[in-house]
mmCIF file with all atom_site columns, C-alpha atoms in Angstrom:
data_model
loop_
_atom_site.group_PDB
_atom_site.id
_atom_site.type_symbol
_atom_site.label_atom_id
_atom_site.label_alt_id
_atom_site.label_comp_id
_atom_site.label_asym_id
_atom_site.label_entity_id
_atom_site.label_seq_id
_atom_site.pdbx_PDB_ins_code
_atom_site.Cartn_x
_atom_site.Cartn_y
_atom_site.Cartn_z
_atom_site.occupancy
_atom_site.B_iso_or_equiv
_atom_site.pdbx_formal_charge
_atom_site.auth_seq_id
_atom_site.auth_comp_id
_atom_site.auth_asym_id
_atom_site.auth_atom_id
_atom_site.pdbx_PDB_model_num
ATOM 1   C CA . MET A 1 1   ? 29.027 -54.992 -94.479 1.00 46.00 ? 1   MET A CA 1
ATOM 2   C CA . GLN A 1 2   ? 26.269 -53.901 -92.981 1.00 51.00 ? 2   GLN A CA 1
ATOM 3   C CA . ALA A 1 3   ? 22.846 -52.502 -94.640 1.00 53.00 ? 3   ALA A CA 1
ATOM 4   C CA . ASP A 1 4   ? 22.275 -49.040 -93.240 1.00 58.00 ? 4   ASP A CA 1
ATOM 5   C CA . LYS A 1 5   ? 19.446 -48.719 -90.616 1.00 59.00 ? 5   LYS A CA 1
ATOM 6   C CA . PRO A 1 6   ? 17.409 -45.707 -90.377 1.00 63.00 ? 6   PRO A CA 1
ATOM 7   C CA . GLN A 1 7   ? 17.887 -43.238 -88.427 1.00 60.00 ? 7   GLN A CA 1
ATOM 8   C CA . PRO A 1 8   ? 15.724 -42.187 -85.646 1.00 58.00 ? 8   PRO A CA 1
ATOM 9   C CA . ALA A 1 9   ? 13.776 -39.606 -86.525 1.00 65.00 ? 9   ALA A CA 1
ATOM 10  C CA . ARG A 1 10  ? 15.283 -36.015 -84.589 1.00 64.00 ? 10  ARG A CA 1
ATOM 11  C CA . ARG A 1 11  ? 12.351 -34.313 -82.889 1.00 67.00 ? 11  ARG A CA 1
ATOM 12  C CA . LYS A 1 12  ? 11.150 -30.996 -84.493 1.00 73.00 ? 12  LYS A CA 1
ATOM 13  C CA . ARG A 1 13  ? 11.866 -27.409 -82.447 1.00 70.00 ? 13  ARG A CA 1
ATOM 14  C CA . LYS A 1 14  ? 10.748 -24.052 -82.563 1.00 70.00 ? 14  LYS A CA 1
ATOM 15  C CA . THR A 1 15  ? 12.219 -21.269 -81.932 1.00 72.00 ? 15  THR A CA 1
ATOM 16  C CA . PHE A 1 16  ? 10.168 -20.335 -79.265 1.00 74.00 ? 16  PHE A CA 1
ATOM 17  C CA . ASP A 1 17  ? 7.603  -21.627 -77.955 1.00 82.00 ? 17  ASP A CA 1
ATOM 18  C CA . TRP A 1 18  ? 5.687  -21.721 -74.114 1.00 87.00 ? 18  TRP A CA 1
ATOM 19  C CA . PRO A 1 19  ? 7.959  -22.233 -71.851 1.00 87.00 ? 19  PRO A CA 1
ATOM 20  C CA . THR A 1 20  ? 10.626 -20.192 -73.424 1.00 87.00 ? 20  THR A CA 1
ATOM 21  C CA . ALA A 1 21  ? 7.571  -16.828 -73.650 1.00 91.00 ? 21  ALA A CA 1
ATOM 22  C CA . VAL A 1 22  ? 6.641  -18.074 -69.782 1.00 94.00 ? 22  VAL A CA 1
ATOM 23  C CA . LEU A 1 23  ? 10.108 -18.245 -68.573 1.00 93.00 ? 23  LEU A CA 1
ATOM 24  C CA . ILE A 1 24  ? 10.484 -14.619 -69.949 1.00 93.00 ? 24  ILE A CA 1
ATOM 25  C CA . ALA A 1 25  ? 7.115  -13.303 -68.587 1.00 96.00 ? 25  ALA A CA 1
ATOM 26  C CA . ILE A 1 26  ? 8.857  -14.672 -65.243 1.00 96.00 ? 26  ILE A CA 1
ATOM 27  C CA . VAL A 1 27  ? 12.418 -13.072 -65.816 1.00 94.00 ? 27  VAL A CA 1
ATOM 28  C CA . VAL A 1 28  ? 10.976 -9.399  -67.056 1.00 95.00 ? 28  VAL A CA 1
ATOM 29  C CA . SER A 1 29  ? 8.318  -9.180  -63.622 1.00 96.00 ? 29  SER A CA 1
ATOM 30  C CA . ALA A 1 30  ? 11.131 -9.442  -61.334 1.00 95.00 ? 30  ALA A CA 1
ATOM 31  C CA . ALA A 1 31  ? 13.642 -7.433  -63.320 1.00 94.00 ? 31  ALA A CA 1
ATOM 32  C CA . ALA A 1 32  ? 10.383 -4.504  -62.804 1.00 96.00 ? 32  ALA A CA 1
ATOM 33  C CA . TYR A 1 33  ? 9.803  -5.806  -59.192 1.00 96.00 ? 33  TYR A CA 1
ATOM 34  C CA . VAL A 1 34  ? 13.474 -5.369  -58.841 1.00 95.00 ? 34  VAL A CA 1
ATOM 35  C CA . PHE A 1 35  ? 13.806 -1.823  -60.063 1.00 95.00 ? 35  PHE A CA 1
ATOM 36  C CA . TRP A 1 36  ? 10.602 -0.920  -58.039 1.00 96.00 ? 36  TRP A CA 1
ATOM 37  C CA . ARG A 1 37  ? 11.660 -1.921  -54.695 1.00 96.00 ? 37  ARG A CA 1
ATOM 38  C CA . ASP A 1 38  ? 15.105 -1.113  -54.853 1.00 95.00 ? 38  ASP A CA 1
ATOM 39  C CA . GLY A 1 39  ? 15.723 1.323   -56.879 1.00 95.00 ? 39  GLY A CA 1
ATOM 40  C CA . ALA A 1 40  ? 17.467 1.750   -60.478 1.00 94.00 ? 40  ALA A CA 1
ATOM 41  C CA . ALA A 1 41  ? 21.536 1.610   -58.945 1.00 95.00 ? 41  ALA A CA 1
ATOM 42  C CA . ARG A 1 42  ? 20.062 -2.447  -57.202 1.00 94.00 ? 42  ARG A CA 1
ATOM 43  C CA . PHE A 1 43  ? 18.976 -2.521  -60.494 1.00 95.00 ? 43  PHE A CA 1
ATOM 44  C CA . PHE A 1 44  ? 22.089 -2.189  -62.462 1.00 95.00 ? 44  PHE A CA 1
ATOM 45  C CA . ASP A 1 45  ? 23.575 -3.631  -59.915 1.00 96.00 ? 45  ASP A CA 1
ATOM 46  C CA . VAL A 1 46  ? 21.893 -6.863  -60.484 1.00 93.00 ? 46  VAL A CA 1
ATOM 47  C CA . ILE A 1 47  ? 22.249 -7.118  -64.200 1.00 94.00 ? 47  ILE A CA 1
ATOM 48  C CA . TRP A 1 48  ? 26.643 -6.245  -64.083 1.00 96.00 ? 48  TRP A CA 1
ATOM 49  C CA . SER A 1 49  ? 26.229 -9.255  -61.913 1.00 95.00 ? 49  SER A CA 1
ATOM 50  C CA . ASP A 1 50  ? 24.460 -11.416 -63.713 1.00 93.00 ? 50  ASP A CA 1
ATOM 51  C CA . ALA A 1 51  ? 26.156 -9.794  -67.626 1.00 95.00 ? 51  ALA A CA 1
ATOM 52  C CA . ASP A 1 52  ? 29.578 -10.790 -65.481 1.00 96.00 ? 52  ASP A CA 1
ATOM 53  C CA . LEU A 1 53  ? 28.237 -14.745 -64.491 1.00 94.00 ? 53  LEU A CA 1
ATOM 54  C CA . PHE A 1 54  ? 27.265 -14.669 -68.120 1.00 94.00 ? 54  PHE A CA 1
ATOM 55  C CA . VAL A 1 55  ? 30.312 -13.645 -69.442 1.00 96.00 ? 55  VAL A CA 1
ATOM 56  C CA . TRP A 1 56  ? 32.920 -16.639 -67.013 1.00 94.00 ? 56  TRP A CA 1
ATOM 57  C CA . MET A 1 57  ? 29.793 -19.623 -68.109 1.00 92.00 ? 57  MET A CA 1
ATOM 58  C CA . LEU A 1 58  ? 30.050 -18.780 -71.637 1.00 93.00 ? 58  LEU A CA 1
ATOM 59  C CA . PRO A 1 59  ? 33.755 -20.120 -72.487 1.00 93.00 ? 59  PRO A CA 1
ATOM 60  C CA . ASN A 1 60  ? 32.495 -23.097 -70.071 1.00 90.00 ? 60  ASN A CA 1
ATOM 61  C CA . VAL A 1 61  ? 28.895 -23.544 -72.171 1.00 91.00 ? 61  VAL A CA 1
ATOM 62  C CA . LEU A 1 62  ? 30.881 -23.687 -75.419 1.00 93.00 ? 62  LEU A CA 1
ATOM 63  C CA . ALA A 1 63  ? 33.344 -26.286 -74.254 1.00 92.00 ? 63  ALA A CA 1
ATOM 64  C CA . GLY A 1 64  ? 30.485 -28.498 -73.089 1.00 90.00 ? 64  GLY A CA 1
ATOM 65  C CA . CYS A 1 65  ? 28.829 -28.160 -76.449 1.00 91.00 ? 65  CYS A CA 1
ATOM 66  C CA . LEU A 1 66  ? 31.950 -28.393 -78.259 1.00 93.00 ? 66  LEU A CA 1
ATOM 67  C CA . ILE A 1 67  ? 32.665 -32.123 -76.350 1.00 91.00 ? 67  ILE A CA 1
ATOM 68  C CA . ALA A 1 68  ? 29.128 -32.764 -76.860 1.00 91.00 ? 68  ALA A CA 1
ATOM 69  C CA . ALA A 1 69  ? 29.860 -32.360 -80.782 1.00 91.00 ? 69  ALA A CA 1
ATOM 70  C CA . LEU A 1 70  ? 32.185 -34.651 -80.420 1.00 92.00 ? 70  LEU A CA 1
ATOM 71  C CA . VAL A 1 71  ? 30.926 -37.217 -78.796 1.00 89.00 ? 71  VAL A CA 1
ATOM 72  C CA . THR A 1 72  ? 27.792 -36.911 -81.918 1.00 89.00 ? 72  THR A CA 1
ATOM 73  C CA . ILE A 1 73  ? 31.653 -37.061 -84.300 1.00 91.00 ? 73  ILE A CA 1
ATOM 74  C CA . LEU A 1 74  ? 33.063 -39.962 -82.598 1.00 91.00 ? 74  LEU A CA 1
ATOM 75  C CA . LEU A 1 75  ? 30.270 -42.297 -81.485 1.00 89.00 ? 75  LEU A CA 1
ATOM 76  C CA . PRO A 1 76  ? 28.121 -43.836 -84.948 1.00 89.00 ? 76  PRO A CA 1
ATOM 77  C CA . ARG A 1 77  ? 24.100 -43.168 -84.541 1.00 89.00 ? 77  ARG A CA 1
ATOM 78  C CA . ASP A 1 78  ? 23.046 -46.896 -85.024 1.00 90.00 ? 78  ASP A CA 1
ATOM 79  C CA . THR A 1 79  ? 25.513 -47.396 -81.839 1.00 89.00 ? 79  THR A CA 1
ATOM 80  C CA . VAL A 1 80  ? 24.465 -45.077 -79.242 1.00 91.00 ? 80  VAL A CA 1
ATOM 81  C CA . SER A 1 81  ? 20.654 -46.198 -80.461 1.00 89.00 ? 81  SER A CA 1
ATOM 82  C CA . ARG A 1 82  ? 22.043 -50.017 -80.702 1.00 90.00 ? 82  ARG A CA 1
ATOM 83  C CA . TRP A 1 83  ? 23.686 -49.665 -76.419 1.00 93.00 ? 83  TRP A CA 1
ATOM 84  C CA . VAL A 1 84  ? 21.204 -46.684 -74.477 1.00 93.00 ? 84  VAL A CA 1
ATOM 85  C CA . GLY A 1 85  ? 18.099 -46.822 -77.398 1.00 91.00 ? 85  GLY A CA 1
ATOM 86  C CA . ARG A 1 86  ? 14.875 -47.846 -76.991 1.00 88.00 ? 86  ARG A CA 1
ATOM 87  C CA . ASP A 1 87  ? 14.415 -51.451 -77.444 1.00 89.00 ? 87  ASP A CA 1
ATOM 88  C CA . SER A 1 88  ? 18.155 -51.733 -75.427 1.00 90.00 ? 88  SER A CA 1
ATOM 89  C CA . GLY A 1 89  ? 16.802 -52.807 -72.179 1.00 90.00 ? 89  GLY A CA 1
ATOM 90  C CA . LEU A 1 90  ? 17.764 -53.135 -68.825 1.00 94.00 ? 90  LEU A CA 1
ATOM 91  C CA . LYS A 1 91  ? 21.694 -53.365 -70.980 1.00 95.00 ? 91  LYS A CA 1
ATOM 92  C CA . GLY A 1 92  ? 20.612 -50.271 -71.930 1.00 94.00 ? 92  GLY A CA 1
ATOM 93  C CA . ILE A 1 93  ? 20.436 -48.528 -67.973 1.00 96.00 ? 93  ILE A CA 1
ATOM 94  C CA . LEU A 1 94  ? 23.472 -50.165 -66.400 1.00 95.00 ? 94  LEU A CA 1
ATOM 95  C CA . ILE A 1 95  ? 25.786 -48.724 -68.993 1.00 95.00 ? 95  ILE A CA 1
ATOM 96  C CA . SER A 1 96  ? 24.226 -45.076 -68.913 1.00 95.00 ? 96  SER A CA 1
ATOM 97  C CA . ALA A 1 97  ? 24.863 -46.094 -65.080 1.00 95.00 ? 97  ALA A CA 1
ATOM 98  C CA . GLY A 1 98  ? 28.148 -46.420 -65.650 1.00 94.00 ? 98  GLY A CA 1
ATOM 99  C CA . ALA A 1 99  ? 28.764 -43.594 -68.403 1.00 93.00 ? 99  ALA A CA 1
ATOM 100 C CA . GLY A 1 100 ? 27.358 -41.160 -65.328 1.00 94.00 ? 100 GLY A CA 1
ATOM 101 C CA . ILE A 1 101 ? 30.272 -42.055 -63.243 1.00 93.00 ? 101 ILE A CA 1
ATOM 102 C CA . ILE A 1 102 ? 32.979 -42.231 -65.313 1.00 93.00 ? 102 ILE A CA 1
ATOM 103 C CA . VAL A 1 103 ? 31.992 -38.804 -67.567 1.00 90.00 ? 103 VAL A CA 1
ATOM 104 C CA . PRO A 1 104 ? 34.316 -36.035 -65.608 1.00 87.00 ? 104 PRO A CA 1
ATOM 105 C CA . GLY A 1 105 ? 33.245 -32.707 -65.465 1.00 84.00 ? 105 GLY A CA 1
ATOM 106 C CA . GLY A 1 106 ? 30.186 -29.902 -64.530 1.00 87.00 ? 106 GLY A CA 1
ATOM 107 C CA . PRO A 1 107 ? 27.354 -29.482 -65.634 1.00 89.00 ? 107 PRO A CA 1
ATOM 108 C CA . PHE A 1 108 ? 28.775 -27.942 -68.207 1.00 88.00 ? 108 PHE A CA 1
ATOM 109 C CA . THR A 1 109 ? 29.712 -30.647 -69.479 1.00 88.00 ? 109 THR A CA 1
ATOM 110 C CA . ILE A 1 110 ? 27.352 -33.290 -68.697 1.00 92.00 ? 110 ILE A CA 1
ATOM 111 C CA . TYR A 1 111 ? 23.888 -31.818 -69.859 1.00 93.00 ? 111 TYR A CA 1
ATOM 112 C CA . PRO A 1 112 ? 25.279 -31.161 -73.427 1.00 93.00 ? 112 PRO A CA 1
ATOM 113 C CA . ILE A 1 113 ? 26.260 -34.787 -73.741 1.00 92.00 ? 113 ILE A CA 1
ATOM 114 C CA . ALA A 1 114 ? 23.011 -35.671 -72.570 1.00 94.00 ? 114 ALA A CA 1
ATOM 115 C CA . ALA A 1 115 ? 21.558 -33.589 -75.267 1.00 92.00 ? 115 ALA A CA 1
ATOM 116 C CA . ALA A 1 116 ? 23.663 -35.213 -77.631 1.00 92.00 ? 116 ALA A CA 1
ATOM 117 C CA . PHE A 1 117 ? 22.625 -38.387 -76.734 1.00 93.00 ? 117 PHE A CA 1
ATOM 118 C CA . LEU A 1 118 ? 18.861 -37.854 -77.312 1.00 93.00 ? 118 LEU A CA 1
ATOM 119 C CA . GLY A 1 119 ? 19.938 -36.420 -80.578 1.00 90.00 ? 119 GLY A CA 1
ATOM 120 C CA . MET A 1 120 ? 21.531 -39.892 -81.273 1.00 91.00 ? 120 MET A CA 1
ATOM 121 C CA . GLY A 1 121 ? 18.600 -41.904 -80.363 1.00 90.00 ? 121 GLY A CA 1
ATOM 122 C CA . ALA A 1 122 ? 19.222 -42.931 -76.756 1.00 93.00 ? 122 ALA A CA 1
ATOM 123 C CA . ASP A 1 123 ? 16.803 -43.115 -74.795 1.00 93.00 ? 123 ASP A CA 1
ATOM 124 C CA . VAL A 1 124 ? 14.938 -40.656 -72.613 1.00 95.00 ? 124 VAL A CA 1
ATOM 125 C CA . ALA A 1 125 ? 15.523 -43.464 -69.724 1.00 96.00 ? 125 ALA A CA 1
ATOM 126 C CA . ALA A 1 126 ? 19.297 -44.058 -70.111 1.00 96.00 ? 126 ALA A CA 1
ATOM 127 C CA . VAL A 1 127 ? 20.036 -39.942 -69.822 1.00 96.00 ? 127 VAL A CA 1
ATOM 128 C CA . VAL A 1 128 ? 18.363 -39.482 -67.294 1.00 96.00 ? 128 VAL A CA 1
ATOM 129 C CA . THR A 1 129 ? 20.101 -42.475 -65.575 1.00 96.00 ? 129 THR A CA 1
ATOM 130 C CA . LEU A 1 130 ? 23.423 -41.721 -66.937 1.00 96.00 ? 130 LEU A CA 1
ATOM 131 C CA . ILE A 1 131 ? 22.429 -37.664 -65.177 1.00 96.00 ? 131 ILE A CA 1
ATOM 132 C CA . THR A 1 132 ? 21.199 -38.968 -62.367 1.00 96.00 ? 132 THR A CA 1
ATOM 133 C CA . SER A 1 133 ? 24.112 -41.760 -61.924 1.00 95.00 ? 133 SER A CA 1
ATOM 134 C CA . TRP A 1 134 ? 26.659 -38.103 -62.530 1.00 95.00 ? 134 TRP A CA 1
ATOM 135 C CA . THR A 1 135 ? 24.545 -36.887 -59.989 1.00 93.00 ? 135 THR A CA 1
ATOM 136 C CA . THR A 1 136 ? 24.697 -39.152 -57.532 1.00 92.00 ? 136 THR A CA 1
ATOM 137 C CA . ILE A 1 137 ? 27.830 -40.826 -57.605 1.00 91.00 ? 137 ILE A CA 1
ATOM 138 C CA . GLY A 1 138 ? 30.508 -39.247 -59.926 1.00 90.00 ? 138 GLY A CA 1
ATOM 139 C CA . MET A 1 139 ? 33.885 -40.600 -59.942 1.00 91.00 ? 139 MET A CA 1
ATOM 140 C CA . SER A 1 140 ? 35.545 -36.944 -59.883 1.00 88.00 ? 140 SER A CA 1
ATOM 141 C CA . ARG A 1 141 ? 34.057 -36.062 -56.848 1.00 88.00 ? 141 ARG A CA 1
ATOM 142 C CA . ALA A 1 142 ? 35.205 -38.613 -55.655 1.00 90.00 ? 142 ALA A CA 1
ATOM 143 C CA . LEU A 1 143 ? 37.770 -39.167 -56.222 1.00 91.00 ? 143 LEU A CA 1
ATOM 144 C CA . VAL A 1 144 ? 38.927 -35.892 -55.270 1.00 90.00 ? 144 VAL A CA 1
ATOM 145 C CA . TRP A 1 145 ? 36.762 -34.950 -52.827 1.00 90.00 ? 145 TRP A CA 1
ATOM 146 C CA . GLU A 1 146 ? 34.865 -37.641 -50.852 1.00 92.00 ? 146 GLU A CA 1
ATOM 147 C CA . LEU A 1 147 ? 37.926 -39.977 -50.809 1.00 93.00 ? 147 LEU A CA 1
ATOM 148 C CA . PRO A 1 148 ? 40.529 -37.988 -49.027 1.00 93.00 ? 148 PRO A CA 1
ATOM 149 C CA . PHE A 1 149 ? 37.700 -35.776 -46.911 1.00 94.00 ? 149 PHE A CA 1
ATOM 150 C CA . LEU A 1 150 ? 35.615 -38.771 -45.875 1.00 93.00 ? 150 LEU A CA 1
ATOM 151 C CA . GLY A 1 151 ? 37.896 -42.325 -46.848 1.00 93.00 ? 151 GLY A CA 1
ATOM 152 C CA . PHE A 1 152 ? 37.163 -45.428 -48.806 1.00 93.00 ? 152 PHE A CA 1
ATOM 153 C CA . ASP A 1 153 ? 35.250 -46.665 -46.303 1.00 94.00 ? 153 ASP A CA 1
ATOM 154 C CA . PHE A 1 154 ? 32.059 -43.585 -47.102 1.00 93.00 ? 154 PHE A CA 1
ATOM 155 C CA . VAL A 1 155 ? 32.309 -43.525 -51.140 1.00 93.00 ? 155 VAL A CA 1
ATOM 156 C CA . LEU A 1 156 ? 32.027 -47.521 -50.946 1.00 93.00 ? 156 LEU A CA 1
ATOM 157 C CA . TRP A 1 157 ? 28.905 -47.040 -48.672 1.00 94.00 ? 157 TRP A CA 1
ATOM 158 C CA . ARG A 1 158 ? 27.614 -43.885 -50.707 1.00 92.00 ? 158 ARG A CA 1
ATOM 159 C CA . TRP A 1 159 ? 28.268 -45.963 -54.034 1.00 92.00 ? 159 TRP A CA 1
ATOM 160 C CA . LEU A 1 160 ? 26.132 -49.068 -53.083 1.00 93.00 ? 160 LEU A CA 1
ATOM 161 C CA . ALA A 1 161 ? 23.212 -46.702 -51.873 1.00 92.00 ? 161 ALA A CA 1
ATOM 162 C CA . ALA A 1 162 ? 23.387 -44.945 -54.627 1.00 93.00 ? 162 ALA A CA 1
ATOM 163 C CA . LEU A 1 163 ? 23.668 -46.978 -57.442 1.00 92.00 ? 163 LEU A CA 1
ATOM 164 C CA . PRO A 1 164 ? 20.302 -48.237 -57.568 1.00 95.00 ? 164 PRO A CA 1
ATOM 165 C CA . LEU A 1 165 ? 18.933 -44.969 -57.268 1.00 95.00 ? 165 LEU A CA 1
ATOM 166 C CA . ALA A 1 166 ? 20.203 -44.333 -60.829 1.00 95.00 ? 166 ALA A CA 1
ATOM 167 C CA . ILE A 1 167 ? 19.176 -48.160 -62.138 1.00 95.00 ? 167 ILE A CA 1
ATOM 168 C CA . LEU A 1 168 ? 15.516 -47.254 -60.673 1.00 97.00 ? 168 LEU A CA 1
ATOM 169 C CA . ALA A 1 169 ? 15.450 -43.279 -62.016 1.00 96.00 ? 169 ALA A CA 1
ATOM 170 C CA . GLY A 1 170 ? 15.824 -45.089 -64.849 1.00 96.00 ? 170 GLY A CA 1
ATOM 171 C CA . LEU A 1 171 ? 12.900 -48.243 -64.977 1.00 96.00 ? 171 LEU A CA 1
ATOM 172 C CA . ILE A 1 172 ? 10.397 -45.236 -63.701 1.00 96.00 ? 172 ILE A CA 1
ATOM 173 C CA . VAL A 1 173 ? 10.861 -44.012 -66.947 1.00 96.00 ? 173 VAL A CA 1
ATOM 174 C CA . ARG A 1 174 ? 10.799 -46.639 -69.025 1.00 93.00 ? 174 ARG A CA 1
ATOM 175 C CA . ALA A 1 175 ? 7.864  -47.962 -67.137 1.00 93.00 ? 175 ALA A CA 1
ATOM 176 C CA . ILE A 1 176 ? 6.013  -44.438 -67.624 1.00 93.00 ? 176 ILE A CA 1
ATOM 177 C CA . GLU A 1 177 ? 6.978  -44.235 -70.925 1.00 89.00 ? 177 GLU A CA 1
ATOM 178 C CA . ARG A 1 178 ? 5.936  -48.155 -71.776 1.00 87.00 ? 178 ARG A CA 1
ATOM 179 C CA . TYR A 1 179 ? 2.733  -46.761 -70.163 1.00 90.00 ? 179 TYR A CA 1
ATOM 180 C CA . TRP A 1 180 ? 2.247  -43.377 -72.152 1.00 89.00 ? 180 TRP A CA 1
ATOM 181 C CA . ARG A 1 181 ? 2.467  -44.996 -75.410 1.00 83.00 ? 181 ARG A CA 1
ATOM 182 C CA . ALA A 1 182 ? 0.040  -47.711 -74.198 1.00 83.00 ? 182 ALA A CA 1
ATOM 183 C CA . GLY A 1 183 ? -2.128 -45.559 -73.909 1.00 79.00 ? 183 GLY A CA 1
ATOM 184 C CA . ALA A 1 184 ? -1.579 -43.695 -76.581 1.00 64.00 ? 184 ALA A CA 1
ATOM 185 C CA . LYS A 1 185 ? -2.291 -46.706 -79.054 1.00 59.00 ? 185 LYS A CA 1
ATOM 186 C CA . PRO A 1 186 ? -6.314 -46.695 -80.127 1.00 49.00 ? 186 PRO A CA 1
#
C-alpha cells in the first residue's frame, strides 16, 4: 500500500477582510444614494426586489455547495493534486479543459466546484482552465441551445476556436505564477 503523502496546506481565510469591507462600503453608498435620489418608496422597492432574488438564489447556491462537498468526498485529495495540482504540467491543464467541457450546470454549480478543487490541492491555473473551458465551450449549452438552433458546423467551429483559449488561459496563469514564485525567492 502506498504511504500517505502530506496533504497540501489549506490557505487560512479571515472571516472579514478588506475586499469585504470595500464591497460593504460600495453597497451602503449605493443604497444611500438611491434613498437620497429616489426616495424611501423606491429604496424599499429595490430592497424587496433584492430579497426576492436572494430567496430564489439561495437554494441554487446551496445545491451547488452540496455538489462541491460531494466532489470533495468522492475524489481523494491526492488524486486531485496529482492530476491537476501544481506539478501536473500540461496534462493538468488538458484534464481541466476536458472537465470544463463536460461539467453541467450554471454558475451556481461551477464556482463551488472550482473552490472545492482549489481546497483539495488543484493548481490555480487548472481551475482557471476549468472555468474558462466551461464558459467558452460548455457541452450542456452546446447541446441544448447551439446545436438545435445553429447546427453542428457552427458548434464544431466554435469549439475549435475556443478550446485553445481555455488552454492558453491556464498556461498564462501558470507562467505568471512561476514568475511570481521565482521573484519571491532571494
